[in-house]
XYZ file of C-alpha atoms in Angstrom:
454
model
C -26.888 101.142 60.925
C -29.080 99.760 58.115
C -27.981 100.919 54.679
C -29.893 100.538 51.414
C -27.860 100.016 48.254
C -29.835 101.489 45.389
C -31.270 104.708 44.008
C -33.912 107.233 44.982
C -35.272 110.015 42.776
C -38.171 112.263 43.833
C -39.586 114.932 41.506
C -42.701 117.105 41.400
C -45.096 116.608 38.500
C -48.291 118.340 37.455
C -51.197 117.061 35.358
C -54.560 118.812 34.906
C -53.535 121.472 37.403
C -52.924 118.902 40.153
C -49.443 118.796 41.640
C -48.005 115.580 43.049
C -44.725 113.938 43.984
C -43.437 111.223 41.682
C -40.767 108.961 43.185
C -38.752 106.100 41.752
C -36.657 103.902 44.024
C -34.521 100.810 43.600
C -33.125 98.531 46.271
C -30.377 96.098 45.299
C -29.891 92.835 47.158
C -26.663 92.426 49.086
C -26.746 88.688 48.420
C -24.772 87.506 45.410
C -23.792 91.103 44.698
C -21.043 91.871 42.273
C -19.903 92.535 38.747
C -21.638 91.467 35.577
C -19.891 88.239 34.523
C -18.891 87.092 38.015
C -22.355 86.874 39.592
C -24.582 85.241 37.025
C -27.386 82.885 37.952
C -28.283 81.463 41.346
C -26.541 79.994 44.389
C -27.530 77.053 46.574
C -29.441 79.363 48.948
C -31.704 80.606 46.161
C -30.101 84.053 45.835
C -29.604 85.416 42.314
C -27.234 87.945 40.813
C -28.193 91.582 40.118
C -31.453 91.302 42.053
C -33.224 94.669 42.281
C -36.607 95.793 43.547
C -37.992 98.903 41.807
C -40.845 100.918 43.301
C -42.800 103.698 41.610
C -44.632 105.979 44.071
C -47.161 108.790 43.562
C -48.063 111.115 46.467
C -50.761 113.787 46.046
C -50.962 117.073 47.916
C -53.632 115.649 50.232
C -51.184 112.825 51.104
C -52.906 109.997 49.244
C -50.301 107.504 48.073
C -50.042 104.748 45.482
C -47.083 102.455 44.774
C -46.215 99.853 42.150
C -43.370 97.358 42.705
C -41.452 95.303 40.157
C -38.424 93.028 40.526
C -35.583 91.888 38.339
C -32.877 89.265 38.821
C -30.555 86.945 36.993
C -32.016 83.798 35.426
C -32.287 81.436 38.424
C -30.109 78.618 37.084
C -26.532 77.550 37.644
C -25.098 79.215 34.572
C -22.321 81.556 33.576
C -20.729 83.381 30.699
C -17.009 82.647 31.038
C -14.788 85.508 29.870
C -11.946 84.570 27.526
C -11.062 87.955 25.910
C -13.452 87.286 23.037
C -16.300 89.748 22.622
C -18.860 86.989 23.189
C -17.972 84.898 26.271
C -18.503 81.141 26.499
C -22.067 80.273 27.446
C -22.210 77.625 30.158
C -25.300 76.003 31.688
C -24.484 73.629 34.551
C -26.944 70.809 35.163
C -26.309 70.383 38.858
C -28.469 68.155 41.085
C -29.247 71.113 43.367
C -30.561 73.319 40.533
C -34.237 72.492 41.109
C -34.085 72.902 44.933
C -32.295 76.258 44.495
C -34.933 77.484 42.022
C -37.708 76.319 44.318
C -36.130 78.218 47.229
C -35.898 81.358 45.139
C -39.451 81.279 43.834
C -40.973 80.356 47.188
C -39.150 83.284 48.794
C -40.420 85.630 46.078
C -43.996 84.420 46.571
C -43.671 84.815 50.355
C -42.346 88.375 49.989
C -44.428 89.733 47.117
C -47.288 87.375 46.338
C -47.947 85.800 42.946
C -45.158 85.980 40.373
C -45.242 86.668 36.641
C -41.861 85.611 35.299
C -41.012 87.518 32.107
C -38.034 86.128 30.212
C -36.730 88.399 27.435
C -33.780 86.369 26.099
C -33.422 85.216 22.503
C -35.055 81.993 21.347
C -32.099 81.063 19.164
C -28.359 81.431 19.067
C -26.132 82.209 22.039
C -28.998 82.566 24.528
C -31.098 79.585 23.470
C -29.686 77.034 25.919
C -30.198 79.163 29.007
C -33.769 79.974 27.891
C -34.654 76.302 27.418
C -33.054 75.257 30.709
C -35.006 77.972 32.562
C -38.279 76.812 31.029
C -37.580 73.159 31.895
C -36.794 73.966 35.500
C -39.800 76.259 36.003
C -42.022 73.536 34.578
C -40.453 70.993 36.942
C -40.952 73.194 40.022
C -44.554 73.961 38.943
C -45.592 76.413 41.666
C -49.293 77.359 41.231
C -48.700 81.048 42.036
C -45.942 81.413 39.423
C -46.700 82.118 35.762
C -43.976 82.039 33.108
C -43.909 84.176 29.938
C -41.281 84.321 27.222
C -40.968 87.352 24.952
C -38.127 87.298 22.427
C -37.361 90.997 22.700
C -34.837 91.226 19.868
C -37.013 89.270 17.458
C -40.276 91.050 18.271
C -38.768 94.542 18.349
C -36.234 94.216 15.516
C -35.725 97.121 13.106
C -36.282 99.493 16.035
C -39.989 98.559 16.290
C -40.053 99.011 20.043
C -43.688 99.924 20.062
C -44.252 96.169 19.786
C -43.619 95.890 23.534
C -47.377 96.452 23.662
C -47.728 92.799 22.561
C -46.138 91.707 25.841
C -48.233 94.111 27.903
C -51.420 92.840 26.275
C -50.333 89.309 27.156
C -49.651 90.277 30.768
C -52.658 92.568 31.267
C -54.974 90.038 32.997
C -52.228 89.251 35.526
C -51.343 92.924 35.964
C -54.975 93.750 36.672
C -55.142 90.933 39.199
C -51.955 92.031 40.981
C -52.883 95.714 41.017
C -50.966 98.317 43.040
C -50.799 99.621 46.609
C -53.050 102.537 47.625
C -53.220 104.405 50.950
C -55.876 107.095 51.386
C -55.264 110.528 52.874
C -56.735 109.250 56.154
C -54.140 106.485 56.303
C -56.377 103.551 55.426
C -55.232 100.928 52.959
C -57.552 101.040 49.955
C -55.728 98.458 47.819
C -52.911 95.957 48.195
C -50.538 94.898 45.463
C -50.980 91.121 45.356
C -47.964 90.148 43.268
C -45.157 91.393 41.055
C -43.706 90.965 37.597
C -40.166 89.554 37.763
C -38.350 90.502 34.559
C -35.031 89.236 33.269
C -32.854 89.300 30.180
C -29.220 88.170 30.164
C -27.874 91.042 32.281
C -31.253 92.245 33.622
C -30.267 95.691 32.400
C -31.064 96.950 28.943
C -34.036 94.944 27.672
C -35.313 94.657 31.237
C -35.183 98.449 31.710
C -37.252 99.056 28.585
C -39.919 96.544 29.593
C -40.062 97.671 33.226
C -40.551 101.306 32.199
C -43.384 100.232 29.861
C -45.053 98.257 32.663
C -44.559 101.212 35.000
C -46.342 103.513 32.534
C -49.201 101.019 32.257
C -49.565 101.052 36.042
C -49.110 104.820 36.331
C -52.209 105.433 34.220
C -54.239 103.437 36.719
C -52.514 104.941 39.756
C -53.286 108.496 38.602
C -56.887 107.622 37.775
C -57.289 106.113 41.234
C -56.004 109.362 42.759
C -58.301 111.494 40.597
C -55.463 113.113 38.666
C -56.511 111.526 35.363
C -60.090 111.093 34.225
C -61.500 107.836 32.870
C -60.043 107.105 29.446
C -57.354 109.776 29.816
C -53.754 108.614 29.330
C -50.539 109.954 30.788
C -49.100 110.025 27.229
C -51.389 112.981 26.542
C -49.328 115.132 28.945
C -45.941 115.556 27.275
C -44.376 117.768 29.959
C -44.880 115.051 32.559
C -43.816 112.284 30.162
C -40.441 114.004 29.712
C -40.020 113.795 33.494
C -41.211 110.187 33.620
C -38.950 108.985 30.804
C -35.847 110.716 32.137
C -36.358 109.380 35.652
C -36.655 105.837 34.340
C -33.600 106.307 32.106
C -31.542 107.612 35.059
C -32.822 104.670 37.098
C -31.620 102.304 34.360
C -28.194 103.956 34.175
C -27.657 103.728 37.945
C -28.477 100.005 38.081
C -26.340 99.347 35.012
C -23.287 101.193 36.343
C -23.385 99.157 39.541
C -23.439 95.848 37.620
C -21.706 96.375 34.262
C -19.615 99.489 34.881
C -21.347 101.615 32.209
C -24.692 103.273 31.661
C -27.575 101.231 30.286
C -28.119 100.579 26.598
C -31.310 101.570 24.769
C -31.955 104.527 27.101
C -32.662 106.724 24.071
C -35.966 104.860 23.785
C -36.634 105.254 27.503
C -35.875 108.984 27.372
C -37.595 109.896 24.113
C -40.066 107.097 23.470
C -38.357 106.125 20.207
C -35.168 104.446 19.023
C -32.593 106.727 17.346
C -29.406 106.184 15.368
C -27.494 108.407 17.778
C -28.710 106.186 20.617
C -27.535 103.107 18.722
C -24.084 104.725 18.316
C -23.972 105.508 22.025
C -24.897 101.889 22.740
C -21.905 100.782 20.637
C -19.588 102.944 22.739
C -21.020 101.581 25.989
C -20.730 98.004 24.695
C -17.033 98.540 23.920
C -16.459 99.997 27.392
C -18.255 97.030 28.960
C -15.977 94.643 27.086
C -12.847 96.396 28.362
C -14.052 96.699 31.950
C -15.524 93.201 32.206
C -12.393 91.517 30.833
C -9.574 93.646 32.244
C -10.774 95.578 35.302
C -13.692 93.858 37.084
C -11.670 91.467 39.251
C -10.757 94.027 41.952
C -14.291 95.438 41.793
C -15.723 91.999 42.564
C -13.248 91.626 45.432
C -14.530 94.930 46.843
C -18.134 93.692 46.628
C -17.204 90.447 48.395
C -15.359 92.287 51.157
C -17.984 94.965 51.826
C -20.981 92.614 51.722
C -19.322 90.045 53.967
C -19.167 87.324 51.333
C -15.447 87.028 52.153
C -14.103 87.653 55.640
C -10.343 87.957 56.269
C -9.097 85.648 59.025
C -5.500 86.741 59.421
C -2.547 88.545 57.811
C -1.868 85.690 55.408
C -5.262 86.281 53.770
C -3.680 89.212 51.947
C -1.464 86.836 49.940
C -4.369 86.107 47.615
C -4.427 89.751 46.519
C -0.766 90.012 45.553
C 0.356 86.528 44.559
C 0.158 85.609 40.875
C 0.568 81.833 40.479
C 0.725 81.826 36.691
C 4.001 80.567 35.203
C 6.525 83.161 34.102
C 6.058 82.618 30.360
C 2.284 83.159 30.673
C 2.770 86.415 32.550
C 5.452 87.567 30.117
C 3.446 87.202 26.882
C 1.669 90.611 26.984
C 4.985 92.356 27.649
C 6.726 90.528 24.810
C 3.892 91.378 22.419
C 3.968 95.048 23.489
C 7.733 95.194 22.969
C 7.405 93.579 19.538
C 4.782 96.155 18.504
C 7.054 98.919 19.805
C 9.962 97.618 17.720
C 7.764 97.496 14.600
C 6.641 101.095 15.143
C 10.223 102.154 15.837
C 11.345 100.642 12.559
C 8.630 102.537 10.722
C 9.117 105.943 12.334
C 12.710 106.394 13.570
C 15.303 107.824 11.150
C 17.561 105.241 9.505
C 21.345 105.528 9.622
C 22.030 103.073 6.770
C 20.524 101.694 3.591
C 20.421 98.158 4.982
C 17.067 96.518 4.289
C 14.705 96.158 7.245
C 12.787 93.317 5.639
C 14.109 90.619 7.978
C 13.800 92.971 10.941
C 10.091 93.493 10.295
C 9.477 89.797 9.571
C 11.099 88.826 12.869
C 9.149 91.240 15.025
C 5.860 90.636 13.212
C 6.301 86.902 13.811
C 7.001 87.541 17.510
C 3.919 89.785 17.832
C 1.731 87.287 15.974
C 2.958 84.301 18.001
C 2.404 86.037 21.335
C -1.055 87.253 20.261
C -1.978 83.723 19.175
C -0.865 82.390 22.574
C -2.846 85.043 24.462
C -5.947 84.359 22.370
C -5.671 80.589 22.844
C -5.266 81.025 26.627
C -7.626 83.998 27.002
C -9.045 82.774 30.320
C -5.578 83.235 31.875
C -5.549 86.954 31.029
C -8.977 87.959 32.310
C -9.062 90.044 35.477
C -10.668 87.461 37.788
C -11.596 88.068 41.428
C -8.952 86.767 43.838
C -10.739 86.653 47.179
C -13.441 84.222 46.064
C -12.071 82.276 43.144
C -14.350 81.088 40.330
C -12.259 78.073 39.285
C -15.167 75.659 39.741
C -17.133 77.669 37.162
C -14.303 78.469 34.750
C -13.081 74.877 34.522
C -16.438 73.138 35.020
C -16.589 69.846 33.070
C -19.773 68.291 34.471
C -23.119 67.734 32.737
C -24.769 70.616 30.942
C -23.971 72.825 27.976
C -20.958 74.893 27.006
C -20.662 76.798 23.730
C -16.943 75.961 23.530
C -14.947 73.196 25.098
C -14.100 74.038 28.692
C -10.406 74.867 29.223
C -8.359 72.398 31.203
C -7.392 73.595 34.658
C -3.744 74.761 34.535
C -1.112 72.621 36.207
C -0.322 75.316 38.771
C -3.915 75.225 40.045
C -3.815 71.447 40.367
C -0.487 71.633 42.235
C -1.755 74.385 44.526
C -4.956 72.504 45.342
C -3.100 69.273 46.002
C -0.506 71.022 48.153
C -3.167 72.806 50.196
C -4.957 69.520 50.840
C -1.745 67.751 51.901
C -0.495 70.697 53.933
C 2.758 70.812 51.990
C 4.655 74.045 51.463
C 5.034 74.849 47.753
C 5.543 77.980 45.705
C 1.841 77.904 44.849
C 0.740 77.442 48.466
C 0.096 81.152 49.281
C -2.533 81.201 46.556
C -4.732 79.013 48.771
C -3.804 80.261 52.225
C -7.028 82.213 52.530
C -9.020 79.034 51.839
C -7.126 77.136 54.534
C -7.765 79.872 57.071
C -11.451 80.069 56.169
C -11.757 76.403 57.052
C -12.450 74.933 53.603
C -9.324 72.812 53.948
C -7.683 71.375 57.069
C -4.058 71.656 57.979
C -2.363 68.302 58.257
C 1.056 69.309 59.570
């Protein structure tokens, strides 16, 4: 049975005494589905992470219908942000020889499905996001499809100091293309009055927060024209003049943003105070800080099993026998690496015990505290230096080729060296030898990526 993974919200609105249905739907691609940091970028088949199609529909009481479609998806490059327990992961852009063919596949598919494309890139021009922005622009220029137009809008720079009304600069820039693409219109008699001839494909780093704000602004721009086409609004009249409906519109788009964000990042979207109220607030900024902290915890410590669930349910990984389950339960890390968090926790416990428990003698605890503080500090330093080893990574479809990538491209920090146990396991799997690390790769052998030699 076909199943759509996404959201659907249908509400009744009323403007100028005319009642109509207002619907907002999203459909998420099952290809390259998964959690935030584990499904960045593109694959060799041209599928991108967090790809969503959003459709805004208006249906009048006489059954006339209009619809406006937008898309979003990860920047179509081979890139990643590699978690390492730091708040800001390592930025990595991989200059692979198949990057241009993969981008061409993606854009040609988008043109075939939706018509002409306006690519809107919202990432920062400088700093952490600069390299991925520049690589995207180089590759789009190389592919040079005539029906694809590229636009960059540095969202954080243009809208700094909570000046989010400056999104109008982007809309003014896109307006000729938006007018050309139009929207879909079916009359009450069932005849097609207008076709939508293309879409705006928006992205930021996660395709969540900045993307949500821009997509809701584009949706409002289109809604004015949709309602005029249906005779709900008169010429020159704007939907902003009808506050009761705008409350409905803003909340539906904010709920839409939260649903897409929870599926990808594990928390609600940021910046939804602007989407809901039309302005940025300090309370909304505080709520964004809370959501950002929750994203850090979930993305570093809990997303591995969630990604495994995505891979299993979407068919990206198919079990081929009982031994496939070894990958879920076998931890190949050496004992001292696994023990560090427990040693640090015990050291912190001993420090707290020394501070809180009643003392039975006057003997100084100076050396006691020095010892346990040194143990806690040393273990924390080890965990921080080997942060990649303590991230909750997916186990069914390993990301070792991304984590330990050392080919051409850019990385904000030096790539970590692949641990010895991974090298031993890979070598043993290739030779067919039985080693303590062998179960870690049994699922790969059974899937046919390696051949048994015994």
